């Protein structure tokens, strides 16, 4: 509310002050939609003591390196504020530019799952509603492929759509029903959810198969399915795959499957505990759960 509005004005004032040597004040105020009197009044205020630039630069470089050069200004801003450093996004962007902290570019990936002809398909209970009102009401799952020096590896993950937290995952060299079942078992053991939870997947044979569907029923869960290849039906998981590969795996060598599995575990821990998410107002999935429902479980 008022805090966000006040911060937005401060960002505009800082921008004007930074560019006043290039442009005159009146046009800058007009473009930034603030009055010249308000800007002058802000300039007359005694400066609020903030963090030293050196301290912020050190933390920016450390947080950026910890993200494998993937964190943008929003994520870094959220992490700095979690550490108690009060700073505006404009200043974060400015310092990132001065430090040469530039995010790596994202690449596209193809669909991995295939439907099984004649398989019984569950209805789409989600219908692109990706924001349930509480945790452990809607989970979503998907499979992606990972390339190593020893050959392909497949990763199945389970995400709680409330906080975007990864609550279960499993990686193996074969893409079978065992892959998705083990991921679901890990999620169930971690969260112990109530009956009626919806698990949304695509129509891949691993999910339509008898073993996975039987496991769902034994846990009191309901199956929901979108179309194979329709990424908008499972957009949250698609974004997670993009983050995992673009932010973490793409620029590091993985000669062995064991090394890849450990790297995936490291990223999921970083993602759950530290990486800010726009759906959560810029804070991490675990932190979002702690603040909203005080629900704290083990780390997947």
Coordinates of C-alpha atoms in Angstrom, one line a residue:
X1 CA 0.0 0.0 0.0
X2 CA 1.5 3.2 1.2
X3 CA 5.0 1.7 1.5
X4 CA 5.0 0.6 -2.1
X5 CA 3.7 4.0 -3.2
X6 CA 6.4 5.8 -1.2
X7 CA 9.1 3.6 -2.7
X8 CA 7.8 4.1 -6.2
X9 CA 8.2 7.9 -5.7
X10 CA 11.7 7.5 -4.2
X11 CA 12.7 5.5 -7.3
X12 CA 11.5 8.3 -9.5
X13 CA 13.2 11.0 -7.5
X14 CA 16.5 9.0 -7.6
X15 CA 16.2 8.6 -11.4
X16 CA 15.7 12.4 -11.8
X17 CA 18.7 13.2 -9.6
X18 CA 20.9 10.7 -11.5
X19 CA 19.9 12.3 -14.9
X20 CA 19.7 16.0 -14.0
X21 CA 23.1 16.6 -15.6
X22 CA 21.8 15.3 -18.9
X23 CA 18.3 16.8 -18.9
X24 CA 16.7 19.7 -17.2
X25 CA 14.6 19.1 -14.1
X26 CA 11.1 20.1 -15.4
X27 CA 11.0 17.6 -18.4
X28 CA 12.3 14.9 -16.1
X29 CA 9.6 15.5 -13.6
X30 CA 7.0 15.6 -16.3
X31 CA 8.2 12.3 -17.7
X32 CA 8.3 10.7 -14.3
X33 CA 4.9 12.1 -13.4
X34 CA 5.9 13.9 -10.2
X35 CA 5.7 17.7 -9.5
X36 CA 8.8 19.8 -9.4
X37 CA 7.9 21.0 -5.9
X38 CA 7.6 17.5 -4.6
X39 CA 11.0 16.7 -6.1
X40 CA 12.6 19.8 -4.5
X41 CA 11.0 19.0 -1.2
X42 CA 12.5 15.4 -1.4
X43 CA 15.9 16.9 -2.2
X44 CA 15.7 19.1 0.9
X45 CA 15.1 16.2 3.3
X46 CA 18.1 15.1 5.4
X47 CA 19.6 11.9 3.9
X48 CA 18.4 8.7 5.5
X49 CA 21.4 6.6 6.5
X50 CA 21.4 3.6 4.4
X51 CA 23.8 0.7 3.8
X52 CA 27.3 1.5 2.7
X53 CA 27.8 1.0 -1.1
X54 CA 30.7 -1.3 -0.4
X55 CA 28.6 -3.6 1.8
X56 CA 25.8 -3.7 -0.8
X57 CA 28.2 -4.4 -3.6
X58 CA 29.8 -7.3 -1.7
X59 CA 26.4 -8.9 -1.0
X60 CA 25.2 -8.3 -4.6
X61 CA 28.2 -10.1 -6.0
X62 CA 27.8 -12.9 -3.5
X63 CA 24.1 -13.4 -4.1
X64 CA 24.5 -13.2 -7.9
X65 CA 27.3 -15.8 -7.8
X66 CA 25.2 -18.0 -5.6
X67 CA 22.4 -17.9 -8.2
X68 CA 24.9 -18.9 -10.9
X69 CA 24.6 -15.5 -12.6
X70 CA 20.8 -15.9 -13.0
X71 CA 19.2 -13.6 -10.4
X72 CA 17.7 -10.4 -11.7
X73 CA 17.2 -7.2 -9.8
X74 CA 13.8 -8.3 -8.3
X75 CA 15.3 -11.4 -6.9
X76 CA 18.4 -9.7 -5.6
X77 CA 16.2 -6.9 -4.1
X78 CA 14.1 -9.4 -2.2
X79 CA 17.2 -11.2 -0.9
X80 CA 18.9 -8.0 0.3
X81 CA 15.7 -7.0 2.1
X82 CA 15.5 -10.4 3.7
X83 CA 19.0 -9.7 5.1
X84 CA 17.8 -6.4 6.5
X85 CA 19.4 -4.2 3.9
X86 CA 16.9 -1.4 3.0
X87 CA 17.4 -0.4 -0.6
X88 CA 15.3 0.5 -3.7
X89 CA 15.1 -1.5 -6.8
X90 CA 16.5 1.4 -8.9
X91 CA 19.7 1.4 -6.8
X92 CA 20.0 -2.4 -7.1
X93 CA 19.7 -2.1 -10.9
X94 CA 22.3 0.8 -10.9
X95 CA 24.8 -1.2 -8.8
X96 CA 24.3 -4.3 -10.9
X97 CA 25.1 -2.3 -14.0
X98 CA 28.2 -0.8 -12.4
X99 CA 29.3 -4.3 -11.3
X100 CA 28.6 -5.9 -14.6
X101 CA 26.1 -8.3 -13.2
X102 CA 24.1 -9.4 -16.2
X103 CA 21.7 -12.3 -16.3
X104 CA 22.4 -15.2 -18.6
X105 CA 19.9 -15.7 -21.5
X106 CA 17.2 -18.4 -21.4
X107 CA 16.9 -21.2 -23.9
X108 CA 13.9 -23.2 -25.0
X109 CA 13.3 -26.9 -24.4
X110 CA 11.1 -29.5 -25.9
X111 CA 8.3 -31.7 -24.5
X112 CA 9.4 -35.1 -23.1
X113 CA 6.3 -37.0 -22.2
X114 CA 4.2 -39.0 -24.7
X115 CA 0.5 -40.1 -24.4
X116 CA -0.4 -43.8 -24.3
X117 CA -3.0 -44.6 -27.0
X118 CA -6.3 -45.6 -25.4
X119 CA -5.3 -44.6 -21.9
X120 CA -8.0 -43.5 -19.5
X121 CA -7.7 -39.7 -19.0
X122 CA -8.7 -37.8 -15.9
X123 CA -10.7 -34.5 -16.3
X124 CA -8.9 -31.2 -16.1
X125 CA -9.9 -30.0 -12.6
X126 CA -7.4 -27.1 -12.7
X127 CA -8.5 -25.3 -15.8
X128 CA -5.4 -23.0 -15.6
X129 CA -6.3 -21.8 -12.1
X130 CA -2.8 -21.8 -10.7
X131 CA -3.5 -20.0 -7.4
X132 CA -5.2 -22.2 -4.7
X133 CA -6.1 -20.5 -1.4
X134 CA -3.9 -22.7 0.7
X135 CA -1.0 -25.2 0.8
X136 CA -1.5 -28.9 0.0
X137 CA -4.7 -28.3 -2.0
X138 CA -3.3 -28.5 -5.5
X139 CA 0.0 -30.1 -6.6
X140 CA 1.3 -30.3 -10.1
X141 CA 3.9 -32.7 -11.6
X142 CA 5.9 -33.0 -14.8
X143 CA 9.0 -34.7 -16.2
X144 CA 12.0 -33.2 -18.0
X145 CA 15.2 -34.5 -19.4
X146 CA 18.8 -33.8 -18.3
X147 CA 21.9 -34.4 -20.4
X148 CA 25.0 -35.8 -18.8
X149 CA 28.3 -37.3 -20.0
X150 CA 26.9 -40.7 -19.2
X151 CA 23.8 -40.2 -21.2
X152 CA 20.3 -38.9 -20.6
X153 CA 18.7 -38.6 -17.1
X154 CA 15.0 -37.8 -16.4
X155 CA 13.7 -35.7 -13.5
X156 CA 10.1 -35.8 -12.1
X157 CA 9.1 -33.1 -9.7
X158 CA 6.0 -32.3 -7.6
X159 CA 5.2 -28.6 -7.0
X160 CA 2.7 -27.2 -4.5
X161 CA 0.9 -24.5 -6.5
X162 CA 0.1 -22.4 -3.4
X163 CA 3.7 -21.4 -2.7
X164 CA 5.4 -22.8 -5.9
X165 CA 7.5 -25.0 -3.6
X166 CA 9.0 -28.3 -4.9
X167 CA 7.8 -30.8 -2.3
X168 CA 9.0 -34.0 -4.0
X169 CA 11.3 -35.1 -6.8
X170 CA 13.2 -38.1 -8.2
X171 CA 15.8 -38.5 -11.0
X172 CA 16.7 -41.7 -12.9
X173 CA 18.2 -42.8 -16.2
X174 CA 14.8 -44.3 -17.3
X175 CA 11.5 -42.5 -17.8
X176 CA 9.1 -45.0 -16.3
X177 CA 6.1 -45.0 -13.9
X178 CA 8.6 -45.6 -11.1
X179 CA 10.1 -42.2 -11.7
X180 CA 6.8 -40.3 -11.0
X181 CA 5.7 -42.7 -8.3
X182 CA 8.9 -42.1 -6.3
X183 CA 8.5 -38.4 -6.6
X184 CA 5.0 -38.6 -5.4
X185 CA 6.0 -40.8 -2.5
X186 CA 8.6 -38.3 -1.4
X187 CA 6.1 -35.5 -1.5
X188 CA 3.5 -37.4 0.5
X189 CA 6.0 -38.4 3.2
X190 CA 7.2 -34.8 3.4
X191 CA 3.8 -33.1 3.6
X192 CA 1.3 -35.7 4.8
X193 CA -1.5 -33.8 3.0
X194 CA -5.2 -34.2 3.7
X195 CA -7.6 -36.2 1.5
X196 CA -8.9 -34.6 -1.6
X197 CA -5.7 -33.0 -2.8
X198 CA -5.6 -32.5 -6.6
X199 CA -2.5 -33.6 -8.5
X200 CA -2.4 -32.0 -12.0
X201 CA -0.3 -33.6 -14.7
X202 CA -0.2 -34.0 -18.5
X203 CA -1.5 -37.2 -20.2
X204 CA 1.9 -38.9 -20.5
X205 CA 1.9 -42.7 -20.1
X206 CA 3.8 -42.4 -16.8
X207 CA 0.8 -40.5 -15.3
X208 CA -2.1 -42.4 -16.9
X209 CA -0.5 -45.7 -16.0
X210 CA -2.2 -48.0 -13.4
X211 CA 0.7 -47.8 -10.9
X212 CA 0.6 -44.0 -10.6
X213 CA -3.2 -43.8 -10.5
X214 CA -3.4 -46.5 -7.9
X215 CA -0.9 -44.7 -5.7
X216 CA -2.9 -41.5 -6.0
X217 CA -6.1 -43.2 -4.9
X218 CA -4.3 -44.9 -1.9
X219 CA -3.2 -41.4 -0.8
X220 CA -6.8 -40.1 -1.1
X221 CA -5.7 -37.8 -4.0
X222 CA -7.6 -36.7 -7.1
X223 CA -6.1 -36.9 -10.6
X224 CA -6.4 -33.9 -13.0
X225 CA -4.9 -33.9 -16.5
X226 CA -4.2 -31.3 -19.2
X227 CA -3.3 -31.9 -22.8
X228 CA 0.2 -33.3 -23.7
X229 CA 2.4 -30.5 -25.0
X230 CA 0.0 -27.7 -23.9
X231 CA 2.5 -25.9 -21.7
X232 CA -0.1 -23.4 -20.6
X233 CA -1.9 -26.3 -18.8
X234 CA 1.1 -26.7 -16.6
X235 CA 2.7 -23.3 -16.8
X236 CA 4.1 -23.3 -13.3
X237 CA 6.1 -26.4 -13.8
X238 CA 7.3 -25.2 -17.2
X239 CA 8.6 -22.0 -15.6
X240 CA 10.4 -24.1 -13.0
X241 CA 12.1 -26.3 -15.6
X242 CA 13.2 -23.1 -17.4
X243 CA 14.6 -21.7 -14.2
X244 CA 16.4 -25.0 -13.3
X245 CA 18.1 -25.3 -16.7
X246 CA 18.7 -21.7 -17.4
X247 CA 19.7 -20.5 -14.0
X248 CA 21.6 -23.5 -12.8
X249 CA 22.4 -26.5 -15.0
X250 CA 23.1 -25.1 -18.5
X251 CA 26.4 -23.5 -17.8
X252 CA 28.0 -26.2 -15.6
X253 CA 29.5 -29.5 -16.9
X254 CA 27.8 -32.7 -15.7
X255 CA 30.0 -35.7 -16.7
X256 CA 28.1 -38.1 -14.5
X257 CA 24.5 -38.8 -13.5
X258 CA 25.4 -38.8 -9.9
X259 CA 26.9 -35.3 -10.2
X260 CA 23.8 -34.1 -12.1
X261 CA 21.5 -35.5 -9.3
X262 CA 23.5 -33.7 -6.7
X263 CA 23.3 -30.4 -8.7
X264 CA 19.6 -30.8 -9.0
X265 CA 19.3 -31.3 -5.2
X266 CA 21.4 -28.1 -4.7
X267 CA 19.2 -26.1 -7.0
X268 CA 15.9 -27.3 -5.5
X269 CA 17.2 -26.4 -2.0
X270 CA 18.3 -22.9 -3.3
X271 CA 14.9 -22.5 -5.1
X272 CA 12.8 -23.4 -2.1
X273 CA 14.8 -21.5 0.5
X274 CA 16.3 -18.5 -1.2
X275 CA 15.0 -17.8 -4.6
X276 CA 12.3 -15.1 -4.7
X277 CA 9.2 -15.9 -6.7
X278 CA 6.9 -13.3 -8.3
X279 CA 3.8 -15.3 -7.3
X280 CA 4.9 -15.0 -3.7
X281 CA 5.5 -11.2 -3.8
X282 CA 9.2 -11.7 -4.4
X283 CA 10.0 -14.1 -1.5
X284 CA 11.0 -17.7 -1.5
X285 CA 8.4 -20.6 -1.4
X286 CA 9.5 -21.7 2.1
X287 CA 9.4 -18.1 3.5
X288 CA 6.0 -17.6 1.9
X289 CA 4.6 -20.6 3.7
X290 CA 6.1 -19.5 7.0
X291 CA 4.7 -16.0 6.7
X292 CA 1.2 -17.0 5.5
X293 CA 0.3 -20.2 7.1
X294 CA 3.2 -20.8 9.5
X295 CA 3.5 -24.2 7.8
X296 CA 7.1 -25.5 8.1
X297 CA 8.0 -29.0 6.9
X298 CA 11.3 -30.6 6.0
X299 CA 13.1 -29.6 2.9
X300 CA 12.5 -31.7 -0.3

